[in-house]
CSV table of C-alpha atoms in Angstrom, one decimal:
chain,number,residue,atom,x,y,z
T,1,MET,CA,-7.1,4.9,28.9
T,2,ILE,CA,-7.5,5.8,25.2
T,3,LEU,CA,-5.1,3.0,24.2
T,4,ALA,CA,-6.9,0.5,26.5
T,5,ALA,CA,-10.3,1.4,24.8
T,6,LEU,CA,-8.7,1.1,21.4
T,7,LYS,CA,-7.3,-2.3,22.3
T,8,GLY,CA,-10.6,-3.5,23.7
T,9,LEU,CA,-12.4,-2.4,20.5
T,10,LEU,CA,-9.8,-4.1,18.4
T,11,TYR,CA,-10.4,-7.4,20.1
T,12,LEU,CA,-14.2,-7.0,20.2
T,13,SER,CA,-14.4,-6.1,16.5
T,14,SER,CA,-12.1,-9.0,15.5
T,15,ILE,CA,-14.4,-11.4,17.5
T,16,LEU,CA,-17.4,-9.9,15.6
T,17,LEU,CA,-15.7,-10.8,12.4
T,18,ILE,CA,-14.7,-14.3,13.4
T,19,GLY,CA,-18.1,-14.8,15.0
T,20,ALA,CA,-19.8,-13.9,11.7
T,21,GLY,CA,-17.9,-16.6,9.9
T,22,VAL,CA,-18.4,-19.2,12.6
T,23,PHE,CA,-22.1,-18.4,12.7
T,24,ARG,CA,-22.6,-18.4,9.0
T,25,PHE,CA,-20.5,-21.5,8.2
T,26,PHE,CA,-20.6,-23.7,11.3
T,27,ILE,CA,-23.7,-22.8,13.4
T,28,GLU,CA,-26.5,-21.9,11.1
T,29,LYS,CA,-27.6,-24.7,8.9
T,30,GLN,CA,-28.3,-23.8,5.3
T,31,ASN,CA,-31.4,-21.6,4.9
T,32,SER,CA,-32.4,-21.9,8.6
T,33,GLU,CA,-32.4,-18.1,8.8
T,34,LEU,CA,-32.0,-17.7,12.5
T,35,LEU,CA,-30.5,-14.4,11.7
T,36,GLU,CA,-31.7,-12.4,8.7
T,37,ARG,CA,-29.0,-11.8,6.2
T,38,ARG,CA,-29.4,-8.0,6.6
T,39,THR,CA,-28.7,-8.3,10.4
T,40,LEU,CA,-25.7,-10.6,9.8
T,41,LEU,CA,-24.2,-8.2,7.3
T,42,SER,CA,-24.9,-5.2,9.5
T,43,LEU,CA,-23.0,-6.7,12.5
T,44,LEU,CA,-20.3,-7.9,10.1
T,45,SER,CA,-19.9,-4.4,8.6
T,46,LEU,CA,-19.9,-2.8,12.1
T,47,GLY,CA,-17.1,-5.2,13.2
T,48,ALA,CA,-15.1,-4.5,10.0
T,49,ILE,CA,-15.5,-0.7,10.2
T,50,ILE,CA,-14.6,-0.6,13.9
T,51,LEU,CA,-11.6,-2.9,13.3
T,52,ALA,CA,-10.3,-0.8,10.4
T,53,ALA,CA,-10.8,2.4,12.3
T,54,THR,CA,-9.2,1.2,15.5
T,55,THR,CA,-6.3,-0.4,13.6
T,56,VAL,CA,-5.4,3.0,12.0
T,57,SER,CA,-6.3,5.0,15.2
T,58,GLU,CA,-4.0,2.8,17.3
T,59,ILE,CA,-1.0,3.5,15.1
T,60,ALA,CA,-1.8,7.3,15.2
T,61,TYR,CA,-2.1,7.1,19.0
T,62,VAL,CA,1.1,5.2,19.4
T,63,LEU,CA,3.0,7.7,17.2
T,64,TYR,CA,1.6,10.7,19.0
T,65,ASP,CA,2.4,9.1,22.4
T,66,LEU,CA,6.0,8.4,21.3
T,67,LEU,CA,6.9,11.4,19.3
T,68,GLY,CA,4.4,14.1,20.5
T,69,SER,CA,3.2,14.6,16.9
T,70,TYR,CA,2.8,12.7,13.6
T,71,ASP,CA,2.4,13.4,9.9
T,72,LEU,CA,1.6,11.2,6.9
T,73,THR,CA,5.3,10.6,6.1
T,74,THR,CA,6.0,9.3,9.7
T,75,PHE,CA,2.8,7.3,9.6
T,76,TRP,CA,3.7,5.6,6.4
T,77,ASP,CA,7.3,5.0,7.6
T,78,PHE,CA,5.8,3.4,10.7
T,79,VAL,CA,3.6,1.2,8.6
T,80,ILE,CA,6.4,-0.1,6.3
T,81,SER,CA,9.2,-0.4,8.8
T,82,THR,CA,7.8,-1.6,12.2
T,83,ASN,CA,6.4,-5.1,13.1
T,84,HIS,CA,3.3,-3.3,14.4
T,85,GLY,CA,2.8,-1.5,11.1
T,86,LYS,CA,3.3,-4.6,8.9
T,87,ALA,CA,0.9,-6.6,11.1
T,88,ALA,CA,-1.7,-3.8,10.8
T,89,SER,CA,-1.4,-3.8,7.0
T,90,ILE,CA,-1.9,-7.5,6.8
T,91,ARG,CA,-4.9,-7.2,9.2
T,92,LEU,CA,-6.5,-4.6,6.9
T,93,LEU,CA,-6.0,-6.8,3.9
T,94,VAL,CA,-7.4,-9.9,5.6
T,95,LEU,CA,-10.3,-7.9,7.0
T,96,ILE,CA,-11.4,-7.0,3.4
T,97,LEU,CA,-11.1,-10.6,2.2
T,98,LEU,CA,-12.8,-12.0,5.2
T,99,SER,CA,-15.7,-9.6,4.9
T,100,LEU,CA,-16.2,-10.4,1.2
T,101,LEU,CA,-16.0,-14.2,1.9
T,102,ILE,CA,-18.6,-14.1,4.7
T,103,SER,CA,-21.0,-11.9,2.9
T,104,LEU,CA,-20.7,-13.3,-0.7
T,105,ALA,CA,-19.4,-16.9,-0.7
T,106,PRO,CA,-21.7,-19.8,-0.8
T,107,ASP,CA,-21.8,-22.2,2.1
T,108,THR,CA,-19.4,-24.9,0.8
T,109,TRP,CA,-16.5,-26.9,2.1
T,110,TRP,CA,-14.1,-24.6,0.3
T,111,SER,CA,-15.7,-21.5,1.8
T,112,LYS,CA,-15.2,-23.1,5.3
T,113,GLN,CA,-11.5,-23.8,4.6
T,114,ALA,CA,-11.0,-20.2,3.2
T,115,PHE,CA,-12.7,-18.8,6.3
T,116,LEU,CA,-10.4,-20.9,8.7
T,117,LEU,CA,-7.4,-19.7,6.8
T,118,LEU,CA,-8.4,-16.0,6.8
T,119,GLY,CA,-9.5,-16.2,10.4
T,120,LEU,CA,-6.1,-17.6,11.3
T,121,GLY,CA,-4.5,-14.7,9.3
T,122,LEU,CA,-6.6,-12.1,11.2
T,123,ILE,CA,-5.7,-13.5,14.6
T,124,SER,CA,-2.0,-13.9,13.5
T,125,SER,CA,-1.9,-10.1,13.0
T,126,PHE,CA,-2.3,-9.8,16.7
T,127,SER,CA,-0.3,-12.8,17.9
T,128,ALA,CA,2.7,-11.9,15.7
T,129,ILE,CA,3.2,-8.7,17.7
T,130,SER,CA,2.2,-10.2,21.1
T,131,HIS,CA,4.5,-10.0,24.0
T,132,GLY,CA,5.1,-13.8,23.9
T,133,ALA,CA,6.1,-13.8,20.2
T,134,SER,CA,8.6,-10.9,20.9
T,135,MET,CA,10.1,-12.5,24.0
T,136,ALA,CA,10.1,-16.3,23.6
T,137,GLY,CA,9.4,-16.9,20.0
T,138,SER,CA,7.3,-19.6,18.3
T,139,SER,CA,5.8,-21.6,21.3
T,140,LEU,CA,4.2,-18.5,22.8
T,141,PHE,CA,3.2,-17.2,19.4
T,142,VAL,CA,1.3,-20.4,18.8
T,143,ALA,CA,-0.2,-20.4,22.3
T,144,ASP,CA,-1.4,-16.8,21.8
T,145,LEU,CA,-2.8,-17.7,18.4
T,146,ILE,CA,-4.7,-20.7,19.8
T,147,HIS,CA,-6.0,-18.7,22.8
T,148,PHE,CA,-7.4,-15.9,20.6
T,149,LEU,CA,-8.9,-18.4,18.1
T,150,ALA,CA,-10.7,-20.3,20.9
T,151,ALA,CA,-12.0,-17.0,22.3
T,152,GLY,CA,-13.3,-16.1,18.8
T,153,ALA,CA,-14.9,-19.4,18.2
T,154,TRP,CA,-16.7,-19.4,21.6
T,155,ALA,CA,-17.6,-15.7,22.0
T,156,GLY,CA,-18.2,-14.7,18.3
T,157,PRO,CA,-21.3,-16.7,17.5
T,158,ILE,CA,-22.9,-15.7,20.8
T,159,PHE,CA,-23.1,-12.1,19.6
T,160,TYR,CA,-24.9,-13.2,16.5
T,161,LEU,CA,-27.3,-15.5,18.3
T,162,ALA,CA,-28.1,-12.7,20.7
T,163,TYR,CA,-29.3,-10.7,17.8
T,164,SER,CA,-31.2,-13.5,16.2
T,165,GLN,CA,-34.8,-12.5,15.5
T,166,HIS,CA,-36.8,-15.7,15.3
T,167,TRP,CA,-36.9,-17.0,18.9
T,168,LEU,CA,-40.7,-16.9,18.9
T,169,ASP,CA,-41.6,-18.0,15.3
T,170,LYS,CA,-38.9,-20.6,14.6
T,171,ALA,CA,-38.2,-21.9,18.1
T,172,ASN,CA,-37.6,-25.4,16.8
T,173,LEU,CA,-34.6,-24.3,14.8
T,174,TYR,CA,-32.7,-23.1,17.8
T,175,LYS,CA,-32.0,-26.5,19.4
T,176,PRO,CA,-29.4,-27.7,16.9
T,177,ALA,CA,-27.8,-24.2,16.8
T,178,LEU,CA,-27.6,-24.0,20.6
T,179,GLU,CA,-26.2,-27.6,20.8
T,180,GLN,CA,-23.5,-26.7,18.3
T,181,ILE,CA,-22.6,-23.5,20.2
T,182,SER,CA,-22.5,-25.5,23.4
T,183,ARG,CA,-20.1,-28.1,21.8
T,184,ILE,CA,-17.8,-25.4,20.4
T,185,GLY,CA,-18.0,-23.5,23.7
T,186,LEU,CA,-17.0,-26.5,25.8
T,187,LEU,CA,-14.0,-27.3,23.6
T,188,SER,CA,-13.0,-23.6,23.4
T,189,VAL,CA,-13.1,-23.1,27.1
T,190,MET,CA,-10.8,-26.1,27.6
T,191,ILE,CA,-8.4,-24.7,25.0
T,192,LEU,CA,-8.6,-21.2,26.5
T,193,PHE,CA,-7.7,-22.5,30.0
T,194,ALA,CA,-4.9,-24.7,28.7
T,195,SER,CA,-3.3,-22.1,26.5
T,196,GLY,CA,-3.9,-19.4,29.1
T,197,PHE,CA,-2.2,-21.4,31.8
T,198,PHE,CA,0.8,-22.2,29.6
T,199,MET,CA,1.2,-18.5,28.7
T,200,SER,CA,0.8,-17.3,32.2
T,201,LEU,CA,3.4,-19.7,33.6
T,202,SER,CA,5.8,-18.6,30.9
T,203,TYR,CA,5.7,-15.0,32.1
T,204,MET,CA,5.2,-15.4,35.8
T,205,GLY,CA,8.3,-15.2,37.9
T,206,GLU,CA,7.1,-14.5,41.5
T,207,PRO,CA,3.4,-15.4,42.0
T,208,GLU,CA,3.0,-13.1,45.0
T,209,GLU,CA,3.8,-10.0,43.0
T,210,PHE,CA,0.6,-10.3,41.0
T,211,VAL,CA,-1.9,-10.3,43.8
T,212,TYR,CA,-1.3,-6.8,45.0
T,213,SER,CA,-0.4,-5.2,41.7
T,214,ASN,CA,-2.7,-3.1,39.4
T,215,TYR,CA,-2.2,-5.8,36.9
T,216,GLY,CA,-3.5,-8.4,39.4
T,217,PHE,CA,-6.5,-6.3,40.2
T,218,SER,CA,-7.5,-6.0,36.5
T,219,LEU,CA,-6.9,-9.8,36.0
T,220,PHE,CA,-9.1,-10.6,39.0
T,221,THR,CA,-11.8,-8.3,37.6
T,222,LYS,CA,-11.7,-10.2,34.3
T,223,LEU,CA,-11.7,-13.5,36.2
T,224,GLY,CA,-14.9,-12.5,38.0
T,225,MET,CA,-16.7,-11.7,34.7
T,226,ILE,CA,-15.5,-15.0,33.1
T,227,LEU,CA,-16.8,-17.0,36.1
T,228,ILE,CA,-20.2,-15.4,35.7
T,229,ILE,CA,-20.2,-16.2,32.0
T,230,LEU,CA,-19.2,-19.8,32.7
T,231,ALA,CA,-22.0,-20.1,35.3
T,232,LEU,CA,-24.5,-18.8,32.7
T,233,ALA,CA,-23.1,-21.3,30.1
T,234,ILE,CA,-23.4,-24.2,32.6
T,235,TYR,CA,-27.0,-23.1,33.4
T,236,ASN,CA,-27.7,-23.0,29.7
T,237,ARG,CA,-26.2,-26.4,29.1
T,238,PHE,CA,-27.7,-28.3,31.9
T,239,VAL,CA,-31.0,-26.5,32.8
T,240,LEU,CA,-32.2,-24.6,29.8
T,241,MET,CA,-31.2,-27.2,27.2
T,242,ASN,CA,-33.2,-29.9,29.0
T,243,ARG,CA,-36.1,-27.5,29.3
T,244,LEU,CA,-35.9,-26.8,25.6
T,245,ALA,CA,-35.8,-30.5,24.8
T,246,SER,CA,-38.9,-31.2,27.0
T,247,THR,CA,-41.1,-28.1,26.5
T,248,GLY,CA,-39.6,-26.3,23.5
T,249,GLU,CA,-39.2,-23.2,25.6
T,250,VAL,CA,-36.5,-20.9,24.2
T,251,LEU,CA,-37.2,-17.4,25.6
T,252,ASP,CA,-35.1,-18.0,28.7
T,253,PHE,CA,-32.3,-19.0,26.5
T,254,ARG,CA,-32.6,-15.7,24.6
T,255,GLU,CA,-32.2,-13.8,27.9
T,256,THR,CA,-29.1,-15.7,29.1
T,257,ILE,CA,-27.5,-15.5,25.6
T,258,ARG,CA,-28.0,-11.7,25.6
T,259,TRP,CA,-26.4,-11.5,29.1
T,260,GLU,CA,-23.5,-13.6,27.9
T,261,ALA,CA,-23.0,-11.3,24.9
T,262,ALA,CA,-23.0,-8.2,27.2
T,263,LEU,CA,-20.6,-9.7,29.7
T,264,LEU,CA,-18.3,-10.9,26.9
T,265,SER,CA,-18.1,-7.4,25.5
T,266,LEU,CA,-16.9,-6.3,29.0
T,267,VAL,CA,-14.4,-9.1,29.1
T,268,PHE,CA,-12.8,-7.9,25.8
T,269,ILE,CA,-12.7,-4.3,27.1
T,270,ALA,CA,-11.0,-5.6,30.3
T,271,THR,CA,-8.6,-7.5,28.1
T,272,GLY,CA,-7.8,-4.2,26.3
T,273,VAL,CA,-7.0,-2.7,29.7
T,274,LEU,CA,-4.8,-5.6,30.7
T,275,THR,CA,-2.7,-5.4,27.6
T,276,THR,CA,-1.8,-1.8,28.2
T,277,ARG,CA,-0.6,-2.5,31.8
T,278,ALA,CA,2.8,-3.7,32.5
T,279,LEU,CA,3.2,-7.0,34.3
T,280,PRO,CA,4.9,-6.8,37.6
T,281,HIS,CA,8.3,-8.2,36.8
T,282,SER,CA,11.8,-8.4,38.1
T,283,VAL,CA,15.0,-8.8,36.1
T,284,THR,CA,15.6,-12.2,37.7
T,285,ALA,CA,12.1,-13.6,36.8
T,286,SER,CA,12.3,-16.7,34.8
T,287,LEU,CA,10.6,-17.3,31.4
T,288,ASN,CA,10.7,-21.0,31.8
T,289,PRO,CA,7.1,-22.3,32.4
T,290,ALA,CA,8.3,-25.5,34.2
T,291,GLU,CA,10.4,-23.4,36.6
T,292,ASN,CA,7.6,-21.0,37.2
T,293,LEU,CA,5.2,-23.9,37.8
T,294,LEU,CA,7.5,-25.1,40.6
T,295,ASN,CA,7.4,-21.6,42.1
T,296,LEU,CA,3.7,-21.6,42.0
T,297,ILE,CA,3.4,-25.0,43.7
T,298,GLN,CA,5.8,-23.8,46.4
T,299,SER,CA,3.7,-20.6,46.9
T,300,PHE,CA,0.8,-22.9,47.8
T,301,TRP,CA,2.5,-24.1,50.9
T,302,ARG,CA,3.8,-20.7,52.0
J,1,MET,CA,-3.9,-20.8,50.3
J,2,ALA,CA,-7.0,-18.9,49.2
J,3,LYS,CA,-4.8,-16.3,47.6
J,4,SER,CA,-2.9,-19.0,45.7
J,5,LEU,CA,-6.1,-20.6,44.5
J,6,LEU,CA,-7.4,-17.3,43.3
J,7,LEU,CA,-4.1,-16.8,41.5
J,8,LEU,CA,-4.3,-20.3,39.9
J,9,LEU,CA,-7.8,-19.4,38.5
J,10,ALA,CA,-6.5,-16.1,37.2
J,11,LEU,CA,-3.6,-17.9,35.5
J,12,LEU,CA,-6.1,-20.0,33.5
J,13,LEU,CA,-7.1,-16.8,31.7
J,14,GLY,CA,-3.7,-16.2,30.4
J,15,PHE,CA,-1.8,-13.0,30.4
J,16,GLY,CA,1.4,-11.9,28.9
J,17,GLN,CA,1.2,-8.4,27.4
J,18,ALA,CA,4.0,-6.4,28.9
J,19,HIS,CA,6.5,-3.7,28.1
J,20,ALA,CA,10.2,-3.6,27.3
J,21,TYR,CA,12.3,-2.9,30.4
J,22,LEU,CA,16.0,-2.6,31.1
J,23,THR,CA,17.7,-5.8,32.0
J,24,GLU,CA,21.3,-4.7,31.8
J,25,ALA,CA,23.3,-1.5,31.4
J,26,ASP,CA,26.9,-0.5,31.0
J,27,PRO,CA,27.8,1.5,33.0
J,28,ALA,CA,25.5,-0.2,35.6
J,29,PRO,CA,22.8,2.0,37.1
J,30,GLY,CA,24.2,4.2,39.8
J,31,ALA,CA,27.9,3.5,38.8
J,32,VAL,CA,30.4,6.1,39.9
J,33,LEU,CA,33.1,6.4,37.2
J,34,GLU,CA,36.5,8.0,37.4
J,35,THR,CA,37.0,8.0,33.7
J,36,GLN,CA,34.5,9.0,31.1
J,37,PRO,CA,32.8,6.0,29.4
J,38,GLY,CA,33.3,5.6,25.6
J,39,LEU,CA,29.7,4.6,25.1
J,40,ILE,CA,26.6,3.6,26.9
J,41,SER,CA,25.1,0.2,26.4
J,42,LEU,CA,21.5,-0.7,27.3
J,43,THR,CA,20.0,-4.1,27.0
J,44,MET,CA,16.2,-4.3,27.0
J,45,SER,CA,14.0,-7.3,27.9
J,46,GLU,CA,12.7,-7.5,24.3
J,47,GLY,CA,13.5,-5.9,21.0
J,48,VAL,CA,12.6,-2.2,20.5
J,49,GLU,CA,11.8,-0.4,17.2
J,50,LEU,CA,14.8,1.9,17.2
J,51,LYS,CA,13.4,4.3,14.5
J,52,PHE,CA,10.4,5.0,16.8
J,53,SER,CA,12.2,5.1,20.1
J,54,LEU,CA,13.9,7.9,21.8
J,55,PHE,CA,17.2,7.8,23.8
J,56,LYS,CA,18.8,10.8,25.4
J,57,ILE,CA,21.4,11.6,28.0
J,58,TYR,CA,21.2,14.8,30.0
J,59,ARG,CA,23.3,16.1,32.9
J,60,LEU,CA,21.3,16.7,36.0
J,61,ASP,CA,22.5,19.5,38.2
J,62,PRO,CA,22.5,19.8,41.2
J,63,ILE,CA,23.0,16.2,42.3
J,64,PRO,CA,19.9,15.2,44.4
J,65,GLU,CA,20.7,14.3,48.0
J,66,ASP,CA,19.1,10.8,48.1
J,67,LYS,CA,17.8,8.2,45.7
J,68,LYS,CA,14.1,9.1,46.2
J,69,GLU,CA,14.8,12.7,45.2
J,70,LEU,CA,17.0,11.5,42.3
J,71,ALA,CA,14.2,9.3,41.0
J,72,ARG,CA,11.8,12.3,41.2
J,73,ALA,CA,14.1,14.7,39.5
J,74,ALA,CA,15.1,12.2,36.8
J,75,LYS,CA,11.4,11.5,36.0
J,76,ALA,CA,10.7,15.2,35.8
J,77,LEU,CA,13.7,15.6,33.4
J,78,LEU,CA,12.5,12.7,31.3
J,79,ALA,CA,9.0,14.2,31.0
J,80,GLU,CA,10.5,17.6,30.1
J,81,LYS,CA,13.1,16.5,27.6
J,82,ILE,CA,12.3,13.2,26.0
J,83,LYS,CA,10.1,14.5,23.2
J,84,LEU,CA,12.1,17.8,22.8
J,85,ARG,CA,13.3,18.4,19.2
J,86,ASN,CA,16.6,19.9,18.1
J,87,ASP,CA,18.1,19.6,21.5
J,88,GLU,CA,21.4,18.0,20.4
J,89,ALA,CA,23.4,20.9,21.9
J,90,GLU,CA,22.0,20.4,25.4
J,91,ARG,CA,22.5,16.7,25.4
J,92,ALA,CA,25.5,14.7,26.5
J,93,ASP,CA,25.0,11.9,23.9
J,94,THR,CA,25.8,11.9,20.2
J,95,GLY,CA,22.9,9.6,19.3
J,96,LEU,CA,22.6,5.9,18.5
J,97,ILE,CA,25.7,3.9,17.4
J,98,GLU,CA,25.1,1.4,14.6
J,99,PRO,CA,21.3,2.1,14.4
J,100,GLN,CA,19.2,-0.8,13.1
J,101,ASP,CA,15.5,-1.2,12.6
J,102,ARG,CA,15.1,-3.2,15.9
J,103,SER,CA,17.3,-4.6,18.6
J,104,THR,CA,17.5,-5.5,22.2
J,105,VAL,CA,20.9,-3.9,22.7
J,106,ILE,CA,21.1,-0.1,22.3
J,107,LYS,CA,24.4,1.7,22.1
J,108,LEU,CA,24.7,5.4,22.6
J,109,GLY,CA,27.7,7.6,21.9
J,110,LEU,CA,28.9,10.2,24.4
J,111,LYS,CA,30.3,13.7,23.6
J,112,GLU,CA,34.0,14.1,24.5
J,113,GLY,CA,35.1,16.1,27.5
J,114,LEU,CA,32.0,15.6,29.7
J,115,GLU,CA,31.8,17.8,32.8
J,116,PRO,CA,31.9,15.9,36.1
J,117,GLY,CA,28.4,15.3,37.5
J,118,LEU,CA,25.3,13.1,37.4
J,119,TYR,CA,24.1,11.9,34.0
J,120,ILE,CA,20.6,10.6,33.3
J,121,ILE,CA,20.2,8.1,30.5
J,122,MET,CA,16.5,8.3,29.5
J,123,TRP,CA,14.4,6.5,27.0
J,124,LYS,CA,10.9,6.1,25.6
J,125,VAL,CA,10.8,3.0,23.5
J,126,LEU,CA,8.3,1.2,21.3
J,127,SER,CA,8.8,-2.5,21.9
J,128,VAL,CA,8.2,-5.0,19.0
J,129,ASP,CA,5.1,-6.1,20.9
J,130,SER,CA,3.8,-2.6,20.1
J,131,HIS,CA,3.8,-1.3,23.7
J,132,SER,CA,5.6,1.9,24.7
J,133,SER,CA,7.4,2.4,27.9
J,134,GLU,CA,9.8,4.9,29.4
J,135,ASP,CA,12.4,4.8,32.1
J,136,PHE,CA,15.9,6.0,33.0
J,137,SER,CA,19.3,4.9,34.3
J,138,TYR,CA,22.1,7.0,35.6
J,139,PHE,CA,25.8,7.2,36.3
J,140,ILE,CA,28.0,9.7,38.1
J,141,TYR,CA,31.2,10.9,36.4
J,142,GLN,CA,33.6,11.9,39.1
J,143,PRO,CA,37.2,12.1,37.8
J,144,ALA,CA,39.9,11.2,40.4
J,145,GLN,CA,41.6,14.3,41.9
J,146,PRO,CA,45.2,14.7,40.6
């Protein structure tokens, strides 16, 4: 349970960091000040501190769980010799650079490119030690990377918009920001589903095994939360956006955005729980997505 | 059909984090051997960080009556012994052969002159995807009567 909480916080804090950059460089137009600089930096710092602390704590927990104890020498040995340790070191370095870029760099084309590169580096520190990368190599590594990036691009800015303070006095500035978030969100959800489906098919041997497993239960819980968030996003896009265009009313938007942010936090915690649970598997299960897709289609008719 | 549709939706979310598990062992799990094996070979589903993984072989005595009881006793032995330090004298293995940083194939040496009986091969491993898992295999050494 401790590891699941740590994993959940790792994902959530990474999304906060990615979200700060997406919000700063891609959502908020120059000087529109939907979010006061102080608030942006507070959330960014919170994400950075939690990410650094959980990265170190996760290694300490893994060592304690494996060996029953740990000391600084073992900790250092773990950092320099294991894939996990190396990925964590890169993550901490990228975290510092990313925080400096978002908080200090001017809003230029170069800053955007640097943010994309560092964001990719941050997410890679997770994908490089993902199950897919360790089992099936580059295709699943890339799928995992794209999946996580899409999640960050979609969910990250929502946290910042939820904290935005000017819903009442600068209501007119929200329309372009919300439209941009909606565009990014739509694209991200399509990418999330495509990459998620590809990864799932790669690991799934026998579809029926999932339904009654602990893993399946956690997955369906996460699915329920995602469906609620999608319903809110659709309501935002097709009802509230039209209302905003005709009446300038933004307060309902504020409420649904806050609900989305709260539910997304729970989704990342649920993802943390999922990553600590073993998939139901059998020795004969295939890693071939095409073969597993056939199995799935056959299971529809059983 | 409804179950399959639900599954299809869940698959869209993507999943994939798992843990290293045994895919092959020599001797095979449950093998009864008349001659003592020279070494034990375990193949895991993905690479494991050998420096931060534990492998041990212990003799379990008495031999449990059925497989359910054997699994219970082996798990209890694993919980008791896997993190124990300086237990080389009690163990039947001599440690890893050709240790590397990480590998999917693990080879363990065995002490010479093993007593006949049931041997539990236990492990707690850190896979390269940073998950830890523990499990066991076993073999029975039962030399042919002269």
